[in-house]
Amino acid sequence: MLTNTPVDVQAAYGSNWKDQFYTHNFTLVCRDPEGPIDGSGNLGTFPVNSTIQGPGSTSFANIPVGAECELTGDKFGQLNLTQTAPDGTELETHMRPSKVEWRLQRDEGMTYTDTDLADGETTSHKFMIKDDISEGGLGNKVELVNFYEFVKSPIKMSKKIVANAEDLQLLRKANPEFRFDYQCQGVGYSISNVGLPTSLNAGDTTAFPDGTLTFTSDEVEVPSGAWCTFTELDPSATPEALEWKQDPREVDKRVGEEGQPAVSYDFTNTYTRRTVPVSFVALQDGYLGGLSNGSYDYQVSCTAPGFDSPTLSFDVNRANSSATVADASAPSGGKVVNLPVGYDCTLDASGSSALRERVQLEATAGTRSPYMTFASWTSEGAAADNPDVKPADIPLDEVTSDLKKYTYDFSLDSALRSETGAPVLTIAGEAMHPRDSVDVTFTKQSVGAAGEGRTFEFSASCGETFTLKSGQSHTLRDIDVDQNCTIDEVIKQDSASPVVSVGETGPRLGNVKVDNFTDPITQTVTSGQWSFDILPVAEVSDMSTSGSNWALTGINTFPGVNITKKIDGAPISAVSGTVADTAVLPDDATTMRFNYTVENNGALPLTDLKLTELDLAGRTVVAADGTEHVVPESGTIPAEVCAPGELAVGASQTCSFDVKITESTDDTFYYRGLVKVTALGNNVLVSDYDSYGAMRLKEGLGFLLPDTGRQTLVWALLIGLILLAIGMALYMRNRNDEETDGEETDGED
């Protein structure tokens, strides 16, 4: 018996290869050809049974010559081979006889083919037993050839493309070729040509129709039980805007048994838009007051189908405040997002809390909100359309509503690619927060006689130096809000010292304070200061930047005192006759009657009034009650003589007393003294001076000048002027020169 197999079983199994085959039982049946046809002519028993395992032979002895015989064999069914490959794969080969050929090796020769093997048995044709070997014949040799074939089972493959409509257009245009390798193996065989397509094209709309984008092959048959590995190779090309992945790249499956449904080997190529890393940076400049919890929120959207728009949040406390959109190089500190190439995208920052209107900001383009410019950079540097100037340098009157849209459109070129993972594009938005500025008006009011007609000098920490008179105003222009400002008044040393206070104050000036700085020794006010916070508008809808909201009235309240000194007697001028500052006493007078009138001509009550006249030092003064007191060396008028006490605003008080004249009446007596009054008004020291003199002619000349106070006597004046013109004038002038050299001039501080 011979075996014809589709695989080399001996090569696959080596020395025990025959063990893989069935052991066939053969039966020889012979009969007398001349006996009854009904079978009663069968010959008697003789050795007619034999076995063969795999290819081999057997023989039957003592068969009667002339007998008509036939052979029958069994176990001609499916043969299942199994083996473990070196890589551990369990291999299977299923084969079965497709036909059996019986061949009689004799001169007349004959061949009989049996294909009806469903029951596993085969029977040869009938042949006659001959004894012709001695005559050179071939004898009774029968050859059986068992033709095996693979038991087959169907398989198929499918290829699916997953891509959105826009990506599919790119794919169709590029028309890449999809290529496949096939390998099926079992015991004793490995095949690569399985009858499935080895290449497909994405542009083939018949293979990949719109809608399903799936190619499914026809079914082909391969040996059942085969272990098949199908591999998809890389496509021949991929559009630069796309990236792809295979799911799977390799499919390993065992082919099913005969009669089972086709095993399918399925491949899917998913095409998506290639993405590149893009860095987004939040820049800021200007005034950030009122933004303690603010943030810049960048929503990034692209026209790619199904794109999930991310929102990037940047806290204002961490936003980049050093770089600007006008820089040549990209700023750092950004957040990176992967975006699809070949699409148009938009950065929208309009939802940012940091970009809302704030009262602290100057109104630009009709609103009190920041304005924003954008820029982009690639590895080659700044984009050609980047701003030339940073937002802070844009004149505020040139800010348009376009700068408050807070959106930036950009495109990602399909050629963009990041080989290292670093961002290929940096996009920055720079928000400018212009600090609002307002005009602050300072009005000066002076209360008290000492301030009348006076020019006051001021310096402002938030502005310039200026001067005002009472009732005048000065405006400090363009002063930043949210800051403290001080206005200092410099009080001249030779001027009266006021007490500064605050009058009317605008509602947008806060924390208004006033300070009076005094000399620790003299207790006089050396300077006054108004301090206030410049507040922004109360509502963002308020576009005002000047007016009563930011107005302040600074008041100088002057304590003032005035003293008038008179001595009883006919008044005359000591020099020119224009000012009566000397009293003519009777030629026998032994006292001078002093009259001090102290008046509060300021705006504050006065306390601690004191009178001093140095020229009275050592002289005896007589109080109203007749008591006598000697004026001390300091010239202080004794309180028993004159004690003004306190004076309300506008009040006055006069005290009169006598001063004894101890000089002889034989000589002309002349006296001139300067009186000084000091007082405290709200702890501010004020003072005043007045000078008045007295003259008593020696006896014999007194008649020449009237001592009655009647100055209308023409004859007395004429005689007095004629007779005493030279002597009197020289005397008075000399005395006056001597005295005024050591006296202070009347006046007010």
CSV table of C-alpha atoms in Angstrom, one decimal, residues 43-200:
chain,number,residue,atom,x,y,z
A,43,LEU,CA,-14.0,-21.4,-1.6
A,44,GLY,CA,-13.3,-22.7,1.8
A,45,THR,CA,-11.4,-21.0,4.4
A,46,PHE,CA,-7.8,-20.1,4.2
A,47,PRO,CA,-5.6,-17.4,5.6
A,48,VAL,CA,-7.3,-14.3,4.1
A,49,ASN,CA,-6.8,-11.5,6.8
A,50,SER,CA,-3.8,-9.1,7.0
A,51,THR,CA,-2.9,-5.6,8.3
A,52,ILE,CA,-0.8,-2.6,7.1
A,53,GLN,CA,0.0,0.6,9.0
A,54,GLY,CA,0.7,3.5,6.7
A,55,PRO,CA,2.7,2.7,3.6
A,56,GLY,CA,3.6,-1.0,3.6
A,57,SER,CA,2.7,-4.4,2.1
A,58,THR,CA,1.3,-7.7,3.1
A,59,SER,CA,0.7,-11.0,1.3
A,60,PHE,CA,-1.8,-13.8,1.2
A,61,ALA,CA,-0.7,-17.5,0.7
A,62,ASN,CA,-2.2,-20.6,-0.7
A,63,ILE,CA,-4.8,-19.0,-2.8
A,64,PRO,CA,-6.2,-21.4,-5.4
A,65,VAL,CA,-5.2,-20.7,-8.9
A,66,GLY,CA,-8.1,-19.6,-11.0
A,67,ALA,CA,-10.0,-18.3,-8.1
A,68,GLU,CA,-11.8,-15.0,-8.5
A,69,CYS,CA,-10.8,-12.7,-5.7
A,70,GLU,CA,-11.3,-9.2,-4.3
A,71,LEU,CA,-9.6,-7.2,-1.5
A,72,THR,CA,-11.4,-5.0,1.1
A,73,GLY,CA,-9.6,-2.5,3.4
A,74,ASP,CA,-10.9,-0.4,6.3
A,75,LYS,CA,-10.0,2.9,8.1
A,76,PHE,CA,-9.7,5.0,5.1
A,77,GLY,CA,-10.9,8.1,6.9
A,78,GLN,CA,-9.7,11.6,8.1
A,79,LEU,CA,-6.2,11.7,9.5
A,80,ASN,CA,-5.5,14.3,12.2
A,81,LEU,CA,-1.8,15.2,12.8
A,82,THR,CA,-0.7,17.4,15.7
A,83,GLN,CA,2.7,18.7,16.7
A,84,THR,CA,4.2,21.5,18.9
A,85,ALA,CA,6.3,23.9,16.9
A,86,PRO,CA,9.6,25.2,18.4
A,87,ASP,CA,8.0,28.5,19.2
A,88,GLY,CA,5.3,26.7,21.2
A,89,THR,CA,2.6,27.0,18.6
A,90,GLU,CA,0.3,24.0,18.5
A,91,LEU,CA,0.1,22.8,14.9
A,92,GLU,CA,-2.6,20.8,13.4
A,93,THR,CA,-3.0,19.1,10.0
A,94,HIS,CA,-6.3,17.5,8.9
A,95,MET,CA,-6.3,15.3,5.8
A,96,ARG,CA,-8.3,12.5,4.5
A,97,PRO,CA,-8.3,10.2,1.4
A,98,SER,CA,-9.8,11.8,-1.6
A,99,LYS,CA,-9.6,8.5,-3.6
A,100,VAL,CA,-8.1,5.1,-3.5
A,101,GLU,CA,-6.6,3.5,-6.6
A,102,TRP,CA,-6.3,-0.3,-7.0
A,103,ARG,CA,-3.7,-1.3,-9.5
A,104,LEU,CA,-3.2,-5.0,-10.7
A,105,GLN,CA,0.4,-5.3,-11.8
A,106,ARG,CA,0.0,-7.8,-14.6
A,107,ASP,CA,0.2,-7.8,-18.4
A,108,GLU,CA,-3.4,-7.0,-18.8
A,109,GLY,CA,-3.1,-4.4,-16.1
A,110,MET,CA,-6.0,-2.7,-14.6
A,111,THR,CA,-6.8,0.3,-12.4
A,112,TYR,CA,-9.8,0.8,-10.3
A,113,THR,CA,-10.5,4.1,-8.5
A,114,ASP,CA,-12.7,4.2,-5.4
A,115,THR,CA,-14.0,7.6,-4.3
A,116,ASP,CA,-16.8,6.3,-2.2
A,117,LEU,CA,-15.0,6.3,1.1
A,118,ALA,CA,-17.6,7.7,3.4
A,119,ASP,CA,-17.7,4.6,5.4
A,120,GLY,CA,-13.9,4.3,5.5
A,121,GLU,CA,-13.8,1.1,3.5
A,122,THR,CA,-12.6,0.4,0.0
A,123,THR,CA,-12.9,-2.8,-2.1
A,124,SER,CA,-10.9,-3.6,-5.2
A,125,HIS,CA,-12.2,-4.9,-8.5
A,126,LYS,CA,-12.3,-8.7,-9.0
A,127,PHE,CA,-9.2,-10.3,-10.4
A,128,MET,CA,-8.2,-13.9,-11.3
A,129,ILE,CA,-5.5,-15.7,-9.5
A,130,LYS,CA,-2.8,-16.9,-11.9
A,131,ASP,CA,0.4,-18.8,-11.6
A,132,ASP,CA,2.6,-17.3,-14.3
A,133,ILE,CA,5.7,-16.3,-12.4
A,134,SER,CA,7.6,-19.3,-13.7
A,135,GLU,CA,6.7,-18.2,-17.2
A,136,GLY,CA,8.0,-14.7,-16.5
A,137,GLY,CA,4.7,-13.2,-15.6
A,138,LEU,CA,4.0,-10.6,-12.8
A,139,GLY,CA,1.9,-13.0,-10.7
A,140,ASN,CA,-0.9,-11.6,-8.5
A,141,LYS,CA,0.6,-8.3,-7.1
A,142,VAL,CA,-2.1,-5.7,-6.3
A,143,GLU,CA,-1.0,-2.1,-5.5
A,144,LEU,CA,-3.2,0.2,-3.5
A,145,VAL,CA,-2.5,3.9,-3.6
A,146,ASN,CA,-4.2,6.1,-0.9
A,147,PHE,CA,-4.4,9.7,-2.1
A,148,TYR,CA,-4.8,12.1,0.9
A,149,GLU,CA,-5.9,15.7,0.6
A,150,PHE,CA,-6.3,18.6,3.1
A,151,VAL,CA,-9.5,18.9,4.9
A,152,LYS,CA,-10.3,22.6,4.3
A,153,SER,CA,-12.3,25.3,6.0
A,154,PRO,CA,-13.2,28.8,4.8
A,155,ILE,CA,-11.5,32.0,6.0
A,156,LYS,CA,-11.9,35.7,5.0
A,157,MET,CA,-10.4,39.1,5.9
A,158,SER,CA,-11.7,42.6,6.3
A,159,LYS,CA,-10.1,46.0,6.3
A,160,LYS,CA,-11.8,49.0,7.9
A,161,ILE,CA,-10.9,52.7,7.7
A,162,VAL,CA,-12.0,54.9,10.5
A,163,ALA,CA,-11.7,58.6,9.7
A,164,ASN,CA,-14.0,61.7,9.8
A,165,ALA,CA,-15.2,63.2,6.5
A,166,GLU,CA,-12.4,65.8,6.3
A,167,ASP,CA,-9.6,63.4,7.1
A,168,LEU,CA,-11.1,60.9,4.6
A,169,GLN,CA,-10.8,63.5,1.9
A,170,LEU,CA,-7.1,63.8,2.6
A,171,LEU,CA,-6.8,60.1,2.7
A,172,ARG,CA,-8.6,59.5,-0.6
A,173,LYS,CA,-6.4,62.1,-2.2
A,174,ALA,CA,-3.2,60.6,-1.0
A,175,ASN,CA,-4.5,57.1,-1.9
A,176,PRO,CA,-2.1,55.1,0.3
A,177,GLU,CA,-1.7,51.4,-0.3
A,178,PHE,CA,-2.5,49.0,2.5
A,179,ARG,CA,-0.4,45.8,2.3
A,180,PHE,CA,-0.7,42.5,4.0
A,181,ASP,CA,1.4,39.4,4.6
A,182,TYR,CA,-0.3,36.0,5.2
A,183,GLN,CA,1.1,32.8,6.7
A,184,CYS,CA,-0.8,29.6,7.6
A,185,GLN,CA,1.0,26.6,9.0
A,186,GLY,CA,0.3,23.1,10.2
A,187,VAL,CA,2.1,19.9,10.7
A,188,GLY,CA,4.5,19.6,7.7
A,189,TYR,CA,3.5,22.7,5.8
A,190,SER,CA,3.5,26.6,5.8
A,191,ILE,CA,1.8,28.6,3.1
A,192,SER,CA,1.7,32.3,2.4
A,193,ASN,CA,-0.5,32.4,-0.7
A,194,VAL,CA,-3.9,31.9,0.8
A,195,GLY,CA,-5.9,33.5,-2.0
A,196,LEU,CA,-6.6,36.8,-0.1
A,197,PRO,CA,-5.7,40.3,-1.5
A,198,THR,CA,-2.2,41.4,-0.5
A,199,SER,CA,-2.9,45.1,-1.2
A,200,LEU,CA,-5.7,47.6,-1.1
